[in-house]
Amino acid sequence: LYKLAFDKFKKAIEIKPDFHEAFNNWGADLGNLAKIKKGHDAEDLYIQAFDKLQKAIEYGGSSYNLSCLFAIRGKFEEALKYLEISLTKGEITVAFVENDEDWAKYTENEKFLYLINKYRK
């Protein structure tokens, strides 16, 4: 099913090269697939996911999925940077972030808590 989805995203990009929603969903799905793979296969998928998510942002898409990808890859400072962009733009709510498993290992982190509390309404 992932391959079928990736083929559809590729076709959508061929039709509309700046279709940020397709890049965003493609990147998110690549990241989700990488989570269930191991070794070189997972690394290759994560690299592709970063590329697609950065393209999505370049074309006006949300930065939230990129922040999550950085978080699950242990790149905390980059994750916070993109999370703050997403929160500032209102792309995501604090409640959603607090319930997102991608941030689970950071729920006690001072910098994470500071950022979350800064945008809590």
Short mmCIF file of N, CA and C in Angstrom, two decimals:
data_model
loop_
_atom_site.label_atom_id
_atom_site.label_comp_id
_atom_site.label_asym_id
_atom_site.label_seq_id
_atom_site.Cartn_x
_atom_site.Cartn_y
_atom_site.Cartn_z
N LEU A 1 0.82 -1.20 0.00
CA LEU A 1 0.00 0.00 0.00
C LEU A 1 0.86 1.27 0.00
N TYR A 2 1.98 1.19 0.74
CA TYR A 2 2.87 2.35 0.73
C TYR A 2 3.37 2.64 -0.68
N LYS A 3 3.79 1.59 -1.39
CA LYS A 3 4.30 1.79 -2.75
C LYS A 3 3.23 2.42 -3.63
N LEU A 4 2.02 1.96 -3.51
CA LEU A 4 0.92 2.53 -4.29
C LEU A 4 0.73 4.01 -3.94
N ALA A 5 0.77 4.32 -2.66
CA ALA A 5 0.64 5.72 -2.23
C ALA A 5 1.78 6.56 -2.78
N PHE A 6 3.01 6.03 -2.70
CA PHE A 6 4.17 6.79 -3.20
C PHE A 6 4.05 7.05 -4.70
N ASP A 7 3.55 6.07 -5.43
CA ASP A 7 3.34 6.26 -6.87
C ASP A 7 2.31 7.36 -7.13
N LYS A 8 1.26 7.40 -6.31
CA LYS A 8 0.22 8.44 -6.46
C LYS A 8 0.79 9.82 -6.12
N PHE A 9 1.61 9.90 -5.07
CA PHE A 9 2.23 11.18 -4.72
C PHE A 9 3.14 11.66 -5.85
N LYS A 10 3.89 10.73 -6.43
CA LYS A 10 4.79 11.08 -7.53
C LYS A 10 3.99 11.62 -8.72
N LYS A 11 2.88 10.98 -9.02
CA LYS A 11 2.02 11.42 -10.12
C LYS A 11 1.45 12.81 -9.82
N ALA A 12 1.03 13.04 -8.59
CA ALA A 12 0.49 14.35 -8.20
C ALA A 12 1.54 15.44 -8.38
N ILE A 13 2.78 15.14 -8.04
CA ILE A 13 3.87 16.12 -8.17
C ILE A 13 4.19 16.38 -9.64
N GLU A 14 4.06 15.35 -10.46
CA GLU A 14 4.28 15.55 -11.90
C GLU A 14 3.23 16.51 -12.47
N ILE A 15 2.01 16.41 -11.97
CA ILE A 15 0.92 17.27 -12.44
C ILE A 15 1.07 18.69 -11.87
N LYS A 16 1.40 18.77 -10.59
CA LYS A 16 1.53 20.06 -9.91
C LYS A 16 2.81 20.03 -9.07
N PRO A 17 3.94 20.48 -9.65
CA PRO A 17 5.24 20.36 -8.98
C PRO A 17 5.36 21.06 -7.62
N ASP A 18 4.51 22.03 -7.34
CA ASP A 18 4.60 22.73 -6.05
C ASP A 18 3.46 22.32 -5.09
N PHE A 19 2.94 21.15 -5.25
CA PHE A 19 1.81 20.64 -4.46
C PHE A 19 2.32 20.22 -3.07
N HIS A 20 2.36 21.19 -2.15
CA HIS A 20 2.98 20.93 -0.85
C HIS A 20 2.25 19.85 -0.06
N GLU A 21 0.95 19.71 -0.23
CA GLU A 21 0.22 18.67 0.49
C GLU A 21 0.71 17.27 0.09
N ALA A 22 0.99 17.08 -1.19
CA ALA A 22 1.50 15.78 -1.64
C ALA A 22 2.89 15.52 -1.06
N PHE A 23 3.76 16.54 -1.08
CA PHE A 23 5.09 16.38 -0.49
C PHE A 23 4.98 16.07 1.00
N ASN A 24 4.09 16.78 1.68
CA ASN A 24 3.93 16.59 3.12
C ASN A 24 3.45 15.18 3.44
N ASN A 25 2.42 14.73 2.75
CA ASN A 25 1.88 13.39 3.00
C ASN A 25 2.88 12.30 2.60
N TRP A 26 3.59 12.52 1.51
CA TRP A 26 4.60 11.57 1.05
C TRP A 26 5.69 11.45 2.11
N GLY A 27 6.16 12.60 2.59
CA GLY A 27 7.21 12.59 3.61
C GLY A 27 6.76 11.92 4.90
N ALA A 28 5.53 12.21 5.31
CA ALA A 28 5.00 11.60 6.53
C ALA A 28 4.90 10.08 6.38
N ASP A 29 4.43 9.64 5.23
CA ASP A 29 4.31 8.19 5.00
C ASP A 29 5.67 7.52 4.91
N LEU A 30 6.64 8.19 4.31
CA LEU A 30 8.00 7.63 4.28
C LEU A 30 8.53 7.48 5.71
N GLY A 31 8.29 8.48 6.54
CA GLY A 31 8.71 8.41 7.94
C GLY A 31 8.01 7.29 8.69
N ASN A 32 6.73 7.13 8.45
CA ASN A 32 5.99 6.05 9.11
C ASN A 32 6.49 4.68 8.68
N LEU A 33 6.80 4.53 7.41
CA LEU A 33 7.35 3.27 6.92
C LEU A 33 8.73 3.02 7.51
N ALA A 34 9.53 4.07 7.62
CA ALA A 34 10.88 3.94 8.19
C ALA A 34 10.82 3.43 9.63
N LYS A 35 9.78 3.84 10.37
CA LYS A 35 9.64 3.42 11.77
C LYS A 35 9.55 1.90 11.92
N ILE A 36 9.05 1.22 10.90
CA ILE A 36 8.89 -0.23 11.01
C ILE A 36 10.00 -1.00 10.29
N LYS A 37 10.95 -0.28 9.72
CA LYS A 37 12.10 -0.91 9.06
C LYS A 37 13.31 -0.82 9.97
N LYS A 38 14.38 -1.46 9.55
CA LYS A 38 15.62 -1.43 10.33
C LYS A 38 16.81 -1.17 9.42
N GLY A 39 17.89 -0.75 10.03
CA GLY A 39 19.16 -0.62 9.33
C GLY A 39 19.13 0.34 8.16
N HIS A 40 19.80 -0.10 7.09
CA HIS A 40 19.96 0.73 5.89
C HIS A 40 18.62 1.09 5.27
N ASP A 41 17.68 0.15 5.28
CA ASP A 41 16.35 0.42 4.70
C ASP A 41 15.68 1.59 5.43
N ALA A 42 15.74 1.58 6.75
CA ALA A 42 15.13 2.65 7.54
C ALA A 42 15.85 3.97 7.27
N GLU A 43 17.17 3.95 7.27
CA GLU A 43 17.94 5.19 7.03
C GLU A 43 17.60 5.80 5.68
N ASP A 44 17.52 4.97 4.67
CA ASP A 44 17.20 5.47 3.33
C ASP A 44 15.81 6.12 3.30
N LEU A 45 14.86 5.50 3.98
CA LEU A 45 13.50 6.05 4.03
C LEU A 45 13.46 7.36 4.81
N TYR A 46 14.22 7.44 5.90
CA TYR A 46 14.27 8.69 6.66
C TYR A 46 14.87 9.82 5.82
N ILE A 47 15.91 9.52 5.07
CA ILE A 47 16.53 10.54 4.20
C ILE A 47 15.50 11.03 3.18
N GLN A 48 14.77 10.11 2.57
CA GLN A 48 13.74 10.50 1.61
C GLN A 48 12.64 11.31 2.28
N ALA A 49 12.27 10.94 3.50
CA ALA A 49 11.23 11.66 4.23
C ALA A 49 11.66 13.10 4.51
N PHE A 50 12.90 13.28 4.97
CA PHE A 50 13.41 14.63 5.22
C PHE A 50 13.33 15.47 3.94
N ASP A 51 13.73 14.88 2.82
CA ASP A 51 13.72 15.59 1.55
C ASP A 51 12.30 16.04 1.18
N LYS A 52 11.36 15.12 1.27
CA LYS A 52 9.98 15.44 0.90
C LYS A 52 9.38 16.49 1.83
N LEU A 53 9.63 16.37 3.13
CA LEU A 53 9.06 17.32 4.08
C LEU A 53 9.67 18.71 3.93
N GLN A 54 10.95 18.77 3.61
CA GLN A 54 11.57 20.07 3.36
C GLN A 54 11.00 20.71 2.09
N LYS A 55 10.72 19.89 1.08
CA LYS A 55 10.07 20.39 -0.14
C LYS A 55 8.68 20.94 0.18
N ALA A 56 7.94 20.24 1.03
CA ALA A 56 6.60 20.70 1.42
C ALA A 56 6.68 22.09 2.03
N ILE A 57 7.63 22.30 2.92
CA ILE A 57 7.79 23.61 3.56
C ILE A 57 8.20 24.65 2.53
N GLU A 58 9.10 24.28 1.65
CA GLU A 58 9.55 25.19 0.59
C GLU A 58 8.37 25.71 -0.24
N TYR A 59 7.37 24.87 -0.43
CA TYR A 59 6.21 25.25 -1.24
C TYR A 59 5.03 25.75 -0.40
N GLY A 60 5.28 26.05 0.88
CA GLY A 60 4.26 26.67 1.71
C GLY A 60 3.53 25.75 2.66
N GLY A 61 4.00 24.52 2.81
CA GLY A 61 3.34 23.57 3.70
C GLY A 61 3.75 23.72 5.15
N SER A 62 3.11 22.94 5.98
CA SER A 62 3.34 22.94 7.42
C SER A 62 4.71 22.36 7.76
N SER A 63 5.27 22.83 8.85
CA SER A 63 6.56 22.32 9.31
C SER A 63 6.41 21.27 10.41
N TYR A 64 5.17 20.95 10.78
CA TYR A 64 4.97 20.04 11.92
C TYR A 64 5.54 18.64 11.68
N ASN A 65 5.27 18.05 10.54
CA ASN A 65 5.77 16.69 10.30
C ASN A 65 7.29 16.65 10.27
N LEU A 66 7.91 17.71 9.79
CA LEU A 66 9.38 17.76 9.81
C LEU A 66 9.87 17.84 11.25
N SER A 67 9.18 18.62 12.09
CA SER A 67 9.58 18.70 13.49
C SER A 67 9.49 17.31 14.14
N CYS A 68 8.43 16.58 13.82
CA CYS A 68 8.26 15.23 14.38
C CYS A 68 9.36 14.29 13.90
N LEU A 69 9.71 14.39 12.64
CA LEU A 69 10.76 13.53 12.11
C LEU A 69 12.10 13.81 12.80
N PHE A 70 12.40 15.08 13.00
CA PHE A 70 13.61 15.43 13.75
C PHE A 70 13.53 14.87 15.18
N ALA A 71 12.35 14.96 15.80
CA ALA A 71 12.19 14.47 17.17
C ALA A 71 12.45 12.97 17.27
N ILE A 72 11.85 12.21 16.38
CA ILE A 72 12.03 10.75 16.47
C ILE A 72 13.43 10.32 16.07
N ARG A 73 14.13 11.17 15.34
CA ARG A 73 15.52 10.86 14.95
C ARG A 73 16.52 11.37 15.99
N GLY A 74 16.01 11.99 17.06
CA GLY A 74 16.87 12.45 18.14
C GLY A 74 17.58 13.76 17.86
N LYS A 75 17.12 14.51 16.89
CA LYS A 75 17.71 15.81 16.56
C LYS A 75 16.84 16.88 17.23
N PHE A 76 17.01 16.97 18.53
CA PHE A 76 16.10 17.73 19.38
C PHE A 76 16.07 19.22 19.06
N GLU A 77 17.21 19.85 18.88
CA GLU A 77 17.23 21.29 18.62
C GLU A 77 16.51 21.63 17.31
N GLU A 78 16.75 20.83 16.28
CA GLU A 78 16.05 21.04 15.00
C GLU A 78 14.55 20.80 15.16
N ALA A 79 14.22 19.77 15.95
CA ALA A 79 12.81 19.45 16.19
C ALA A 79 12.10 20.63 16.85
N LEU A 80 12.73 21.21 17.86
CA LEU A 80 12.13 22.36 18.54
C LEU A 80 11.99 23.56 17.62
N LYS A 81 12.99 23.77 16.79
CA LYS A 81 12.94 24.90 15.85
C LYS A 81 11.70 24.80 14.96
N TYR A 82 11.49 23.65 14.36
CA TYR A 82 10.35 23.49 13.46
C TYR A 82 9.02 23.38 14.21
N LEU A 83 9.06 22.85 15.42
CA LEU A 83 7.85 22.82 16.23
C LEU A 83 7.41 24.24 16.56
N GLU A 84 8.35 25.09 16.92
CA GLU A 84 7.99 26.47 17.24
C GLU A 84 7.42 27.19 16.02
N ILE A 85 8.00 26.96 14.87
CA ILE A 85 7.45 27.56 13.65
C ILE A 85 6.01 27.11 13.46
N SER A 86 5.76 25.84 13.64
CA SER A 86 4.43 25.29 13.46
C SER A 86 3.44 25.86 14.48
N LEU A 87 3.87 25.97 15.73
CA LEU A 87 3.00 26.54 16.76
C LEU A 87 2.74 28.02 16.52
N THR A 88 3.77 28.75 16.12
CA THR A 88 3.63 30.18 15.84
C THR A 88 2.61 30.44 14.74
N LYS A 89 2.66 29.61 13.71
CA LYS A 89 1.75 29.77 12.57
C LYS A 89 0.35 29.19 12.83
N GLY A 90 0.18 28.54 13.97
CA GLY A 90 -1.11 27.93 14.28
C GLY A 90 -1.40 26.69 13.46
N GLU A 91 -0.34 26.04 12.97
CA GLU A 91 -0.51 24.83 12.15
C GLU A 91 -0.92 23.63 13.00
N ILE A 92 -0.66 23.71 14.30
CA ILE A 92 -0.91 22.60 15.21
C ILE A 92 -1.23 23.17 16.58
N THR A 93 -1.92 22.42 17.40
CA THR A 93 -2.23 22.88 18.75
C THR A 93 -1.31 22.22 19.77
N VAL A 94 -1.19 22.86 20.91
CA VAL A 94 -0.40 22.29 22.00
C VAL A 94 -0.99 20.93 22.41
N ALA A 95 -2.29 20.86 22.49
CA ALA A 95 -2.94 19.60 22.88
C ALA A 95 -2.57 18.47 21.93
N PHE A 96 -2.52 18.75 20.65
CA PHE A 96 -2.15 17.72 19.67
C PHE A 96 -0.71 17.27 19.90
N VAL A 97 0.19 18.22 20.09
CA VAL A 97 1.61 17.90 20.32
C VAL A 97 1.76 17.04 21.57
N GLU A 98 1.06 17.42 22.64
CA GLU A 98 1.17 16.69 23.90
C GLU A 98 0.69 15.24 23.78
N ASN A 99 -0.18 14.97 22.83
CA ASN A 99 -0.70 13.61 22.65
C ASN A 99 -0.02 12.85 21.51
N ASP A 100 0.93 13.49 20.85
CA ASP A 100 1.62 12.87 19.72
C ASP A 100 2.78 12.02 20.24
N GLU A 101 2.77 10.74 19.92
CA GLU A 101 3.80 9.81 20.42
C GLU A 101 5.21 10.17 19.93
N ASP A 102 5.30 10.95 18.86
CA ASP A 102 6.63 11.35 18.38
C ASP A 102 7.38 12.21 19.40
N TRP A 103 6.66 12.83 20.31
CA TRP A 103 7.27 13.71 21.32
C TRP A 103 7.36 13.04 22.69
N ALA A 104 6.98 11.78 22.80
CA ALA A 104 6.88 11.10 24.09
C ALA A 104 8.17 11.14 24.90
N LYS A 105 9.31 11.01 24.26
CA LYS A 105 10.56 10.97 25.03
C LYS A 105 11.02 12.36 25.49
N TYR A 106 10.28 13.40 25.10
CA TYR A 106 10.67 14.76 25.47
C TYR A 106 9.71 15.40 26.47
N THR A 107 8.73 14.70 26.93
CA THR A 107 7.69 15.32 27.76
C THR A 107 8.20 15.87 29.08
N GLU A 108 9.36 15.45 29.51
CA GLU A 108 9.96 15.95 30.76
C GLU A 108 11.09 16.94 30.48
N ASN A 109 11.41 17.16 29.23
CA ASN A 109 12.51 18.04 28.86
C ASN A 109 12.14 19.51 29.10
N GLU A 110 13.03 20.24 29.78
CA GLU A 110 12.76 21.64 30.13
C GLU A 110 12.50 22.52 28.90
N LYS A 111 13.30 22.37 27.88
CA LYS A 111 13.13 23.19 26.67
C LYS A 111 11.81 22.89 25.98
N PHE A 112 11.48 21.62 25.92
CA PHE A 112 10.20 21.23 25.32
C PHE A 112 9.04 21.80 26.12
N LEU A 113 9.08 21.64 27.43
CA LEU A 113 8.01 22.15 28.29
C LEU A 113 7.89 23.67 28.20
N TYR A 114 9.01 24.34 28.16
CA TYR A 114 8.99 25.80 28.03
C TYR A 114 8.28 26.20 26.74
N LEU A 115 8.63 25.54 25.64
CA LEU A 115 8.02 25.86 24.35
C LEU A 115 6.52 25.57 24.37
N ILE A 116 6.15 24.43 24.88
CA ILE A 116 4.74 24.05 24.95
C ILE A 116 3.95 25.06 25.79
N ASN A 117 4.49 25.40 26.94
CA ASN A 117 3.80 26.34 27.83
C ASN A 117 3.71 27.74 27.22
N LYS A 118 4.67 28.10 26.41
CA LYS A 118 4.67 29.41 25.74
C LYS A 118 3.45 29.54 24.83
N TYR A 119 2.99 28.45 24.24
CA TYR A 119 1.88 28.48 23.29
C TYR A 119 0.57 27.91 23.85
N ARG A 120 0.58 27.58 25.12
CA ARG A 120 -0.63 27.05 25.75
C ARG A 120 -1.65 28.19 25.90
N LYS A 121 -2.89 27.91 25.58
CA LYS A 121 -3.94 28.95 25.65
C LYS A 121 -4.89 28.67 26.78
#
